[in-house]
XYZ file of C-alpha atoms in Angstrom:
784
model
C 0.000 0.000 0.000
C 1.053 3.589 -0.469
C 1.856 5.707 2.545
C -1.157 7.403 4.087
C 0.611 10.723 4.119
C 3.067 13.154 5.611
C 2.291 15.638 8.343
C 4.067 18.413 10.115
C 4.758 18.953 13.771
C 2.146 17.516 16.082
C 1.307 18.358 19.656
C 3.276 16.788 22.503
C 1.894 13.838 24.396
C 2.988 12.207 27.611
C 3.346 8.747 26.096
C 2.835 7.291 22.641
C -0.228 5.259 21.819
C -0.144 2.288 19.479
C -0.746 3.515 15.918
C -3.209 1.991 13.512
C -0.262 1.065 11.353
C 3.447 1.707 11.751
C 4.364 5.332 12.257
C 7.742 6.700 11.202
C 8.670 10.076 12.649
C 11.745 11.675 11.067
C 13.468 14.358 13.153
C 16.537 16.557 12.674
C 19.228 14.929 10.507
C 16.631 12.495 9.186
C 16.737 10.252 12.261
C 13.788 7.817 12.177
C 11.705 7.074 15.263
C 9.653 3.961 14.508
C 6.437 3.539 16.498
C 4.519 0.267 16.207
C 1.915 -1.792 18.050
C 3.682 -5.174 17.788
C 7.066 -6.746 17.097
C 6.447 -7.522 13.452
C 5.345 -3.927 12.859
C 8.461 -2.619 14.596
C 10.692 -4.690 12.352
C 8.591 -3.643 9.362
C 9.173 0.037 10.071
C 12.880 -0.451 10.683
C 13.386 -2.413 7.459
C 11.458 0.260 5.586
C 13.517 3.225 6.816
C 16.856 1.458 6.360
C 15.872 0.689 2.773
C 14.825 4.309 2.277
C 18.285 5.517 3.276
C 20.588 2.721 2.102
C 18.846 0.510 -0.452
C 21.860 0.003 -2.730
C 24.261 -0.798 0.106
C 21.802 -3.257 1.602
C 20.924 -4.893 -1.708
C 24.576 -5.543 -2.504
C 25.167 -6.873 1.019
C 22.316 -9.366 0.746
C 23.834 -10.621 -2.530
C 27.167 -11.019 -0.724
C 25.753 -13.013 2.189
C 23.798 -15.220 -0.192
C 27.028 -16.050 -2.051
C 26.040 -14.683 -5.467
C 28.438 -11.809 -6.095
C 30.245 -13.565 -8.962
C 26.999 -14.007 -10.858
C 26.533 -10.242 -11.066
C 29.965 -8.663 -10.642
C 32.371 -11.302 -11.977
C 34.765 -13.588 -10.119
C 37.727 -11.310 -9.531
C 35.960 -8.109 -8.540
C 35.764 -7.004 -4.918
C 33.256 -5.055 -2.826
C 33.777 -1.331 -3.290
C 33.674 -0.607 0.449
C 35.500 -2.378 3.225
C 33.675 -4.130 6.050
C 34.274 -6.582 8.877
C 35.034 -9.265 6.280
C 37.537 -7.046 4.465
C 37.510 -7.002 0.648
C 38.150 -10.543 -0.622
C 37.417 -11.360 -4.249
C 33.836 -12.096 -5.183
C 34.547 -15.755 -5.864
C 36.139 -16.234 -2.435
C 33.173 -14.553 -0.758
C 30.725 -16.702 -2.700
C 32.325 -20.018 -1.859
C 32.698 -19.050 1.788
C 29.121 -17.876 2.337
C 27.603 -20.727 0.319
C 29.451 -23.201 2.519
C 28.862 -21.543 5.875
C 25.763 -19.322 5.738
C 23.646 -22.185 4.465
C 20.112 -23.371 5.200
C 21.232 -25.317 8.268
C 22.768 -22.186 9.769
C 19.617 -20.187 9.023
C 17.407 -22.808 10.677
C 19.661 -23.052 13.728
C 19.696 -19.286 14.166
C 15.927 -18.945 13.821
C 15.303 -21.752 16.304
C 17.280 -20.024 19.061
C 15.721 -16.557 18.900
C 12.767 -15.336 20.972
C 9.516 -15.394 19.025
C 9.338 -11.603 19.227
C 12.752 -11.224 17.595
C 11.824 -13.665 14.831
C 8.743 -11.531 14.247
C 10.928 -8.428 13.979
C 13.200 -10.175 11.484
C 10.273 -11.254 9.298
C 8.836 -7.759 9.544
C 12.165 -6.203 8.618
C 12.255 -8.177 5.365
C 8.682 -7.161 4.551
C 9.392 -3.496 5.280
C 12.484 -3.554 3.091
C 10.457 -5.098 0.283
C 7.718 -2.494 0.757
C 10.144 0.329 0.081
C 11.692 -1.484 -2.884
C 8.255 -1.862 -4.481
C 7.476 1.805 -3.857
C 10.782 2.902 -5.378
C 10.166 0.806 -8.467
C 6.674 2.199 -8.806
C 8.011 5.754 -8.500
C 10.574 5.026 -11.212
C 7.745 4.484 -13.670
C 6.069 7.817 -12.968
C 6.917 11.407 -13.896
C 8.351 13.397 -11.023
C 9.253 10.315 -9.053
C 12.005 12.231 -7.280
C 15.550 11.110 -6.546
C 15.762 7.351 -6.954
C 18.464 4.918 -5.824
C 21.165 4.565 -8.491
C 21.005 0.772 -8.290
C 17.265 0.444 -8.706
C 17.348 -1.059 -12.196
C 20.172 -3.500 -11.492
C 19.407 -7.235 -11.632
C 21.011 -7.845 -8.239
C 18.471 -5.660 -6.462
C 15.734 -8.036 -5.326
C 13.196 -8.589 -2.600
C 14.490 -10.404 0.467
C 13.210 -12.872 3.025
C 13.940 -13.569 6.685
C 16.736 -15.950 5.642
C 18.645 -12.984 4.199
C 18.539 -11.255 7.572
C 19.742 -14.377 9.414
C 22.661 -14.650 6.978
C 23.464 -11.013 7.597
C 23.451 -11.680 11.355
C 25.885 -14.562 10.829
C 28.295 -12.309 8.928
C 28.362 -9.909 11.885
C 28.821 -12.725 14.394
C 32.012 -14.091 12.816
C 33.770 -10.736 12.351
C 36.374 -11.654 14.968
C 37.085 -15.089 13.488
C 36.213 -16.683 10.151
C 35.463 -13.359 8.474
C 39.112 -12.344 8.868
C 40.220 -15.366 6.829
C 37.613 -15.750 4.085
C 40.155 -16.037 1.282
C 42.305 -18.452 3.291
C 39.319 -20.697 4.058
C 37.647 -20.529 0.653
C 40.912 -21.327 -1.185
C 42.263 -24.038 1.122
C 43.018 -27.258 -0.754
C 45.632 -30.004 -0.582
C 49.084 -28.952 -1.700
C 47.998 -25.345 -2.300
C 50.669 -23.806 -0.085
C 52.479 -20.997 -1.826
C 50.349 -21.221 -4.980
C 48.350 -18.038 -4.475
C 48.695 -15.298 -7.094
C 50.935 -12.328 -6.282
C 47.935 -10.165 -5.411
C 47.175 -12.452 -2.473
C 50.666 -12.322 -1.045
C 51.081 -10.475 2.233
C 52.580 -10.877 5.655
C 50.803 -13.106 8.128
C 51.484 -10.609 10.910
C 49.585 -7.945 8.950
C 46.665 -10.318 8.490
C 46.555 -11.064 12.211
C 46.974 -7.472 13.424
C 43.359 -6.228 13.195
C 40.950 -7.804 15.666
C 38.106 -7.240 13.191
C 37.991 -6.017 9.601
C 41.008 -5.274 7.515
C 42.387 -2.181 9.257
C 44.263 -2.047 12.589
C 42.710 1.366 13.302
C 39.200 -0.004 13.706
C 38.055 0.191 17.281
C 36.521 2.655 19.713
C 36.853 4.889 22.728
C 34.506 4.537 25.672
C 34.603 6.279 29.049
C 32.003 5.974 31.805
C 32.287 8.391 34.729
C 30.533 7.519 37.983
C 29.134 9.316 41.000
C 32.584 10.427 42.165
C 32.929 12.540 39.024
C 29.382 13.948 38.977
C 29.117 15.147 42.560
C 26.905 12.181 43.360
C 24.523 12.929 40.494
C 24.575 9.593 38.674
C 26.877 8.535 35.854
C 27.787 9.814 32.389
C 28.677 7.610 29.412
C 30.775 8.627 26.417
C 30.746 6.147 23.535
C 32.692 6.670 20.321
C 33.146 3.755 17.918
C 35.828 4.298 15.267
C 34.099 2.515 12.489
C 33.285 2.382 8.806
C 31.775 5.445 7.146
C 30.303 3.350 4.331
C 29.521 -0.207 3.330
C 27.242 -2.782 4.959
C 28.703 -2.513 8.447
C 28.296 1.221 8.881
C 26.047 2.329 11.720
C 22.431 3.390 11.245
C 20.729 5.499 13.933
C 17.103 5.106 15.015
C 14.624 4.882 17.874
C 12.348 1.829 18.140
C 9.188 1.957 20.243
C 6.265 -0.322 21.113
C 4.276 1.382 23.886
C 4.597 -0.556 27.110
C 7.102 -3.051 25.663
C 10.204 -1.367 24.296
C 11.616 2.114 23.845
C 15.266 2.122 22.773
C 17.493 4.356 20.651
C 20.972 4.066 19.218
C 22.556 2.363 16.237
C 22.844 -0.979 14.521
C 24.670 -2.254 11.468
C 22.748 -1.991 8.244
C 20.606 -5.099 7.833
C 20.358 -5.760 11.583
C 16.862 -5.221 13.043
C 17.854 -4.525 16.694
C 19.714 -1.680 18.383
C 23.277 -2.795 19.104
C 24.636 0.252 20.940
C 22.603 2.980 22.608
C 20.184 3.678 25.456
C 16.662 3.280 26.766
C 14.867 4.927 29.708
C 16.945 2.973 32.243
C 20.392 2.050 30.841
C 22.952 3.237 28.312
C 25.793 1.220 26.874
C 28.627 1.282 24.372
C 31.289 -1.088 23.064
C 34.896 -1.252 21.974
C 36.610 -3.995 20.001
C 37.877 -6.567 22.489
C 41.475 -7.719 22.581
C 40.408 -11.310 23.340
C 40.915 -13.836 20.544
C 37.724 -15.399 19.300
C 39.233 -18.169 17.181
C 41.922 -20.820 17.472
C 44.060 -22.964 15.160
C 44.654 -26.703 15.276
C 47.634 -28.373 13.637
C 46.624 -31.555 11.819
C 49.187 -34.311 11.251
C 48.207 -35.705 7.849
C 48.046 -39.396 7.044
C 51.087 -40.246 4.873
C 50.073 -40.264 1.216
C 46.524 -39.027 2.028
C 46.420 -35.210 2.193
C 42.711 -35.137 3.114
C 43.037 -37.439 6.101
C 44.613 -36.684 9.471
C 45.664 -38.585 12.550
C 43.487 -38.283 15.646
C 44.004 -40.390 18.753
C 46.155 -42.839 16.829
C 43.692 -43.440 14.009
C 43.070 -41.957 10.589
C 40.155 -39.564 10.267
C 38.935 -38.388 6.871
C 38.223 -34.725 6.354
C 34.711 -33.703 5.535
C 34.226 -32.491 1.976
C 31.606 -30.069 0.722
C 31.189 -29.669 -3.004
C 30.028 -26.093 -3.583
C 28.720 -24.756 -6.887
C 28.378 -21.086 -7.778
C 27.559 -19.123 -10.916
C 30.190 -16.814 -12.388
C 29.540 -14.156 -14.999
C 32.280 -14.059 -17.590
C 33.554 -11.081 -19.574
C 31.102 -12.098 -22.307
C 28.188 -11.811 -19.901
C 27.491 -15.545 -19.899
C 26.926 -17.364 -16.581
C 28.990 -20.500 -16.068
C 29.073 -22.843 -13.134
C 32.228 -23.185 -11.070
C 32.674 -25.834 -8.389
C 35.073 -26.088 -5.506
C 35.509 -28.538 -2.657
C 35.836 -27.023 0.790
C 37.262 -29.196 3.544
C 36.371 -29.478 7.189
C 37.716 -31.240 10.254
C 36.262 -32.102 13.653
C 37.552 -28.693 14.785
C 36.314 -26.558 11.920
C 37.154 -25.675 8.311
C 40.613 -26.103 6.811
C 42.584 -22.898 6.369
C 45.649 -22.311 4.203
C 47.913 -19.521 5.474
C 50.675 -20.542 3.078
C 50.266 -17.517 0.766
C 51.021 -15.341 3.798
C 53.757 -17.521 5.274
C 54.779 -20.805 3.662
C 55.400 -22.460 7.037
C 51.662 -22.371 7.751
C 50.441 -23.762 4.432
C 48.728 -27.050 3.627
C 51.639 -29.377 2.894
C 51.988 -33.142 2.442
C 52.683 -33.530 6.170
C 50.388 -31.115 7.912
C 47.492 -28.731 7.562
C 45.674 -26.231 9.779
C 42.047 -26.097 10.872
C 40.386 -23.034 12.360
C 37.587 -22.860 14.907
C 35.530 -19.712 15.452
C 33.805 -19.689 18.827
C 31.018 -17.538 17.354
C 30.220 -19.725 14.363
C 27.513 -21.387 16.443
C 26.855 -18.532 18.867
C 23.159 -17.898 18.252
C 22.699 -15.723 21.343
C 24.216 -12.454 20.084
C 21.184 -10.640 18.763
C 18.788 -11.984 21.343
C 21.213 -10.449 23.903
C 20.864 -7.071 22.185
C 17.107 -7.614 22.013
C 16.911 -8.221 25.779
C 19.218 -5.295 26.561
C 16.782 -3.008 24.777
C 14.270 -3.808 27.524
C 16.674 -3.757 30.508
C 15.183 -2.005 33.541
C 18.354 -1.208 35.487
C 22.133 -1.557 35.390
C 21.856 -4.734 37.474
C 19.318 -6.112 35.001
C 21.626 -5.230 32.110
C 24.543 -7.043 33.765
C 22.392 -10.078 34.537
C 21.348 -10.340 30.883
C 24.971 -10.142 29.773
C 26.032 -12.881 32.169
C 23.091 -15.104 31.312
C 23.691 -14.967 27.564
C 27.528 -14.672 27.556
C 27.049 -13.751 23.924
C 29.114 -10.685 23.012
C 31.107 -11.892 19.997
C 34.184 -9.631 19.769
C 33.480 -6.544 21.855
C 33.906 -5.138 25.353
C 30.917 -3.535 27.048
C 30.613 -0.405 29.198
C 27.284 0.627 30.714
C 25.556 2.970 33.158
C 22.076 2.958 34.700
C 19.414 5.398 35.850
C 19.469 6.320 39.554
C 22.794 4.504 39.807
C 26.200 6.087 40.311
C 28.160 2.979 39.354
C 29.836 2.281 36.015
C 30.354 -1.155 34.467
C 33.127 -2.543 32.279
C 33.315 -6.139 31.109
C 34.859 -8.378 28.532
C 32.199 -10.991 29.244
C 31.137 -12.705 26.063
C 32.050 -15.706 23.964
C 35.746 -16.631 24.222
C 37.508 -19.970 23.590
C 38.087 -21.862 26.829
C 41.832 -22.394 26.523
C 43.555 -22.183 29.920
C 47.231 -21.330 29.819
C 48.041 -24.837 31.059
C 46.254 -26.343 28.060
C 48.142 -24.023 25.742
C 51.461 -25.045 27.294
C 50.665 -28.767 27.200
C 49.305 -28.803 23.671
C 51.383 -26.427 21.620
C 53.609 -27.688 18.812
C 56.860 -26.550 17.264
C 54.857 -24.770 14.589
C 52.644 -23.294 17.296
C 55.651 -21.806 19.049
C 56.574 -20.137 15.782
C 53.037 -18.808 15.395
C 53.216 -17.361 18.906
C 55.948 -15.020 17.672
C 53.281 -13.463 15.444
C 50.358 -13.595 17.885
C 50.913 -15.033 21.337
C 47.235 -14.933 22.319
C 45.684 -17.042 19.548
C 45.353 -20.659 20.744
C 47.438 -22.904 18.461
C 46.965 -26.492 19.561
C 47.853 -30.046 18.612
C 44.940 -31.450 16.613
C 46.001 -35.078 16.968
C 45.010 -35.484 20.621
C 41.571 -35.370 22.218
C 43.153 -33.845 25.325
C 44.036 -30.740 23.282
C 40.526 -29.644 22.371
C 39.034 -26.528 23.905
C 37.935 -27.310 27.449
C 34.241 -28.005 28.070
C 33.140 -26.306 31.292
C 29.691 -27.245 32.658
C 29.330 -23.677 33.941
C 29.660 -22.225 30.442
C 26.723 -21.322 28.221
C 28.356 -22.842 25.132
C 30.553 -25.928 24.769
C 34.190 -24.944 24.376
C 33.626 -21.384 25.656
C 34.780 -19.824 28.898
C 32.481 -19.598 31.891
C 31.262 -16.117 32.825
C 32.909 -16.333 36.242
C 36.294 -16.668 34.541
C 36.028 -13.463 32.472
C 36.816 -9.899 33.579
C 34.159 -7.508 34.850
C 34.474 -4.361 36.956
C 31.994 -2.091 38.782
C 33.351 1.282 39.948
C 32.160 4.563 41.404
C 34.897 6.651 39.758
C 35.382 5.598 36.120
C 36.065 2.820 33.660
C 37.498 3.251 30.169
C 38.729 1.261 27.211
C 40.447 2.382 24.030
C 40.948 -1.100 22.497
C 43.726 -2.033 24.866
C 43.506 -5.054 27.135
C 40.824 -5.332 29.822
C 43.786 -5.276 32.236
C 43.765 -1.514 32.777
C 40.098 -0.576 32.499
C 40.801 1.380 35.660
C 44.459 1.763 36.725
C 43.463 1.782 40.396
C 42.105 -1.732 40.007
C 44.045 -3.740 37.407
C 42.356 -7.018 36.485
C 44.848 -9.868 36.381
C 45.085 -13.641 36.313
C 43.035 -14.343 33.184
C 44.079 -16.720 30.378
C 46.292 -15.383 27.601
C 43.424 -15.915 25.161
C 41.677 -12.953 26.787
C 44.330 -10.707 25.252
C 47.095 -10.281 27.781
C 48.077 -8.271 30.832
C 50.827 -5.843 31.802
C 51.115 -4.762 28.177
C 51.900 -1.233 27.024
C 48.894 0.906 26.180
C 48.593 2.711 22.878
C 49.072 6.502 23.003
C 45.314 6.778 22.468
C 44.764 4.489 25.437
C 47.085 6.484 27.683
C 45.412 9.733 26.706
C 41.912 8.322 27.282
C 42.742 7.337 30.845
C 44.426 10.655 31.558
C 41.398 12.455 30.149
C 39.052 10.435 32.356
C 41.232 11.101 35.394
C 41.296 14.842 34.678
C 37.491 14.902 34.466
C 37.315 12.955 37.710
C 39.799 15.198 39.509
C 38.141 18.425 38.365
C 34.836 17.367 39.836
C 31.401 18.489 38.701
C 28.372 19.651 40.606
C 25.982 17.598 38.528
C 25.649 15.049 35.787
C 24.577 17.855 33.458
C 27.761 19.837 34.083
C 29.887 16.711 33.648
C 28.100 15.884 30.390
C 28.932 19.334 29.013
C 32.594 18.947 29.889
C 32.756 15.464 28.373
C 31.281 16.709 25.088
C 33.882 19.457 24.830
C 36.892 17.376 25.875
C 36.279 14.331 23.714
C 36.253 16.240 20.417
C 39.558 18.021 21.014
C 41.746 16.435 18.284
C 44.971 16.256 20.289
C 47.765 13.874 19.414
C 49.028 12.519 22.710
C 52.033 11.047 20.938
C 52.975 14.470 19.581
C 52.445 16.170 22.941
C 54.700 13.674 24.695
C 57.376 12.979 22.135
C 57.529 15.567 19.349
C 59.882 18.040 21.021
C 62.319 15.331 22.059
C 62.336 13.844 18.597
C 62.976 17.174 16.892
C 65.654 18.186 19.375
C 67.716 15.194 18.360
C 66.756 14.784 14.715
C 66.909 18.375 13.524
C 70.631 18.864 14.001
C 72.076 19.209 10.493
C 75.560 17.883 9.998
C 77.848 18.597 7.015
C 77.373 16.111 4.210
C 74.121 14.787 5.641
C 71.781 13.682 2.819
C 68.414 15.343 2.124
C 69.149 18.345 4.312
C 66.487 20.496 2.670
C 63.787 17.928 3.326
C 64.921 17.505 6.921
C 64.933 21.250 7.597
C 61.550 21.684 5.939
C 60.042 18.895 8.012
C 61.508 20.252 11.241
C 60.135 23.723 10.556
C 56.636 22.438 9.872
C 56.455 20.247 12.965
C 57.921 22.928 15.248
C 55.181 25.288 14.150
C 52.386 22.773 14.612
C 50.190 22.869 17.752
C 49.876 19.060 18.051
C 46.193 19.115 17.139
C 44.510 17.713 14.057
C 42.256 20.690 13.419
C 40.959 21.022 9.888
C 43.017 24.170 9.267
C 46.184 22.890 10.953
C 49.437 22.478 9.017
C 51.711 19.676 10.171
C 49.083 16.997 10.754
C 49.832 15.141 7.530
C 53.559 15.180 8.148
C 53.222 14.014 11.743
C 51.067 11.093 10.674
C 53.592 9.935 8.066
C 56.470 10.472 10.522
C 54.952 8.727 13.551
C 53.817 5.682 11.599
C 57.450 5.021 10.730
C 58.593 5.586 14.311
C 55.882 3.347 15.687
C 57.344 0.458 13.676
C 60.733 0.835 15.378
C 61.726 -1.496 18.239
C 60.785 0.079 21.557
C 64.352 -0.127 22.849
C 65.568 1.879 19.868
C 62.991 4.659 20.154
C 62.498 5.203 23.903
C 65.008 5.948 26.641
C 62.639 4.597 29.328
C 60.880 1.339 28.417
C 57.356 0.402 29.351
C 56.892 -0.339 33.038
C 53.690 -2.071 34.143
C 54.004 -0.243 37.462
C 53.708 3.091 35.611
C 51.480 2.251 32.637
C 50.271 5.795 31.982
C 53.759 7.304 32.057
C 55.836 4.789 30.091
C 57.423 4.272 27.654
C 58.977 7.721 27.820
C 61.946 9.828 26.793
C 62.391 9.365 23.051
C 65.887 9.329 21.577
C 65.723 11.637 18.573
C 69.433 11.342 17.851
C 69.007 7.917 16.325
C 69.779 7.965 12.587
C 66.596 6.027 11.959
C 64.520 8.869 13.466
C 66.079 11.400 11.122
C 65.575 9.050 8.202
C 61.922 8.611 9.152
C 61.305 12.355 9.070
C 62.990 12.775 5.693
C 61.063 9.822 4.292
C 57.802 11.301 5.599
C 58.440 14.603 3.783
C 59.287 12.753 0.592
C 56.243 10.502 0.917
C 53.909 13.507 1.101
C 55.600 15.086 -1.896
C 55.114 11.901 -3.904
C 51.384 12.172 -3.176
C 51.348 15.760 -4.354
C 50.996 17.263 -0.879
C 53.160 19.906 0.768
C 54.559 19.007 4.188
C 52.808 22.022 5.686
C 49.507 21.662 3.827
C 46.427 22.265 6.012
C 44.673 19.046 6.962
C 41.281 20.087 5.604
C 42.595 20.454 2.075
C 43.276 16.723 2.020
C 40.896 15.252 4.602
C 37.381 16.313 3.731
C 33.811 15.375 2.994
C 31.689 16.717 0.167
C 28.566 18.772 0.770
C 27.112 19.514 -2.626
C 29.879 21.190 -4.602
C 31.824 22.148 -1.477
C 34.589 20.301 0.328
C 34.396 20.515 4.109
C 37.571 19.795 6.040
C 37.260 17.269 8.874
C 39.341 17.292 12.052
C 40.979 14.210 13.585
C 43.772 11.827 12.712
C 44.637 8.150 12.566
C 44.908 6.120 15.747
C 48.401 5.075 14.662
C 49.488 8.725 14.934
C 48.404 8.945 18.579
C 45.046 10.699 18.244
C 42.031 10.195 20.493
C 39.651 11.820 17.998
C 39.807 9.697 14.865
C 39.338 10.401 11.165
C 41.474 8.235 8.935
C 41.324 7.955 5.172
C 42.721 5.175 3.025
C 42.219 6.960 -0.267
C 45.086 8.540 -2.170
C 43.269 11.882 -2.246
C 42.585 11.675 1.498
C 38.829 12.114 1.183
C 36.672 10.433 3.810
C 34.448 8.290 1.660
C 33.267 4.712 2.204
C 36.820 3.442 2.681
C 37.453 5.555 5.785
C 37.116 4.720 9.421
C 36.847 7.210 12.224
C 34.486 8.667 14.761
C 31.174 7.296 13.570
C 28.328 7.258 16.094
C 29.068 9.389 19.137
C 26.898 9.561 22.232
C 27.118 11.239 25.617
C 24.327 9.946 27.856
C 23.180 10.698 31.386
C 19.968 10.225 33.353
C 18.202 13.174 34.965
C 15.071 13.517 37.034
C 13.111 13.706 33.778
C 14.651 10.559 32.290
C 17.373 9.870 29.765
C 19.278 12.792 28.282
C 21.481 11.993 25.322
C 23.558 14.033 22.920
C 24.567 12.260 19.741
C 26.187 12.655 16.348
C 26.230 10.256 13.423
C 29.287 11.615 11.645
C 28.592 10.078 8.233
C 24.829 10.533 8.315
C 21.992 8.125 7.572
C 21.922 8.236 3.772
C 24.293 6.241 1.621
C 24.868 9.075 -0.866
C 25.804 11.717 1.703
C 29.568 11.113 1.543
C 29.584 11.661 -2.205
C 28.033 15.087 -1.839
C 24.474 13.884 -2.313
C 21.429 14.466 -0.144
C 21.682 13.948 3.580
C 24.965 15.794 4.172
C 23.734 17.804 7.166
C 24.983 15.268 9.786
C 28.471 15.471 8.238
C 28.401 19.249 8.496
C 27.158 18.988 12.083
C 30.073 16.752 12.933
C 32.532 19.065 11.189
C 31.389 21.990 13.348
C 31.248 19.861 16.545
C 27.559 20.535 17.039
C 26.150 17.858 19.339
C 22.479 17.035 18.741
C 20.190 16.830 21.769
C 18.508 13.548 20.864
C 14.679 13.805 20.930
C 13.872 10.656 22.894
C 10.618 11.585 24.657
C 7.348 12.026 22.803
C 7.361 15.672 23.816
C 10.802 16.255 22.335
C 9.965 14.335 19.156
C 6.811 16.405 18.660
C 8.729 19.640 19.230
C 11.489 18.860 16.725
C 11.521 21.645 14.095
C 12.149 19.191 11.238
C 9.556 16.597 12.262
C 7.853 14.667 9.450
C 5.429 11.812 9.956
C 4.603 8.869 7.728
C 2.133 6.114 8.557
C 2.559 2.732 6.891
C -0.094 0.053 6.686
C 1.736 -3.300 6.578
């Protein structure tokens, strides 16, 4: 059916009443507030608005998760935007998703969700389809308005609930299988070292990111308790550094069924529940956890039989799955391609040989990988239950009951509660350090030089499987009591470092190495985040409102802690010119630019580009070569310290940084905003912030040669500062990249980008009174 109509601002009401259909209220920045009478209607409205704003991104994603990219885009193409599964080739994505996101997975996922969530998922698919039909109908009429660019493409189709379950699976495995799609989809006997040159790359680089393909992905989160607010509750700052485009970018909304649910925040595109946000009683945020969510098993192959391995003294044949996909050739003709994917009792076979020949599938041995979240069907029902949490204690109880968080830490606050909560309680392989020591192999010891936290175990012995603990929610996962959690009255914080130092006054120690590690040096961003939290705590505030104001100001100051601590010492040693020294002009130019820079990545600041190129090179140096004082776990916020700028390698790094910028066509002292920008119509708007690798707390990081922050960027994405007053929840938010998929290219919907660029926090209209009073309110009623 067509929409009943649009209306302007309506009068305020104390509480919403169930609409005759599904009501979508759009407020400032196009944020949708979906009001429904039942769960299916709520999902219907959410699917509809996501399709309105991101139809092309969603349609392509559903093709990806179905395993049909090659049929439309050819075998060797790749997704245009990065995501939690990186950018493998289409054929690798197809074989992987056909083998793993199959009908059995869909059925298993559906069977383990609450009936209400299954209703939302079915409704989401119907709402998405409703908008697609409307868009196609508008395309056939005069004056149909701006239409999605992809609308006439053959890969844009209606979806069903199965598409949403497959999308949920893709999000679940982001910390495990999704990081190795090419290595799983291409694993075959004797394939070690046979990958084409384009696939070559260091194994350490592949292992470095915890999710996605970029080490910079992560988040900042700080929760300040009653000791910081003068006893007036808690304040939460959440700031994921995430994708600005593609299927995993955040989408902001409020979802309401009167008397049942009222929650606001963000979710990934294609996900029908709020994943990070707030309701009337709790607020929460996440950072990427340092715990490892997968493990490797070394298989001793049966001599002369490369698809059989030894287990407990007997031969065990690998499982084989014959997968067929369609591939569109250069001539436009579809042809079938088949591939056999292999599995073991532990999980699928993986070939890391193209990254490091020692870890390839040889005649003697092979590797299997197990992802603890491949059969974790509790993730989105956990988010669903959090949306209805009535207190901080209720929120914590839900988290402990489900033990579902797949690859993220959690920080939360509650109404009428001055405590703050940090935890890395979720789904983690149960691999005690004693098991690791007893069951490693010679190859495993070599792997530990690349990543000491990933479990690498002997696959020939039953005693070396992940431990099964009767207290745990899932077989092979850790029990909740064995994972770190911390309640405080002062503060907790995490900037993607280990759980160990979530509050320096109360280090959490004694957990298995698989959790990520302890007594490890913090990143400069991590050090700065704790010092910022401590300064807010020490300054004191008379109220939660005053503290919220200070948090909003402080967290958008684009300071480079690395530059503040180390720049002067580096330049003092490096900028001494000696006779006959090569590249003196470049050295002097670089020194002049950095000396004149204020250590902040403001849009108009010169020096930011040069510092980023310089520090990335320094950060790759051995700690003993760069710092005079090494890291000391007894002084984690003050060490390492005292850089040695006299080292020849420091001088060489600065010269190389100047030359690198010149090769890109940039001057060493070019203002940041001329290179790092978003488009608003015909205008380019400079954006503040820098890369995490350069020591910034406020992140904006481009991976394009021209520096523009399009769909390949990651940075501050959804920001929220939340507190609870006498009148309920009070939140200020920004969605840096906006709701609409065309906004980054200068299309419609650029206002949120401009808001972010001018640091203009939006007072989120959560109550019915505030929604009704919004100056840009538009209403649309849908009849499902």
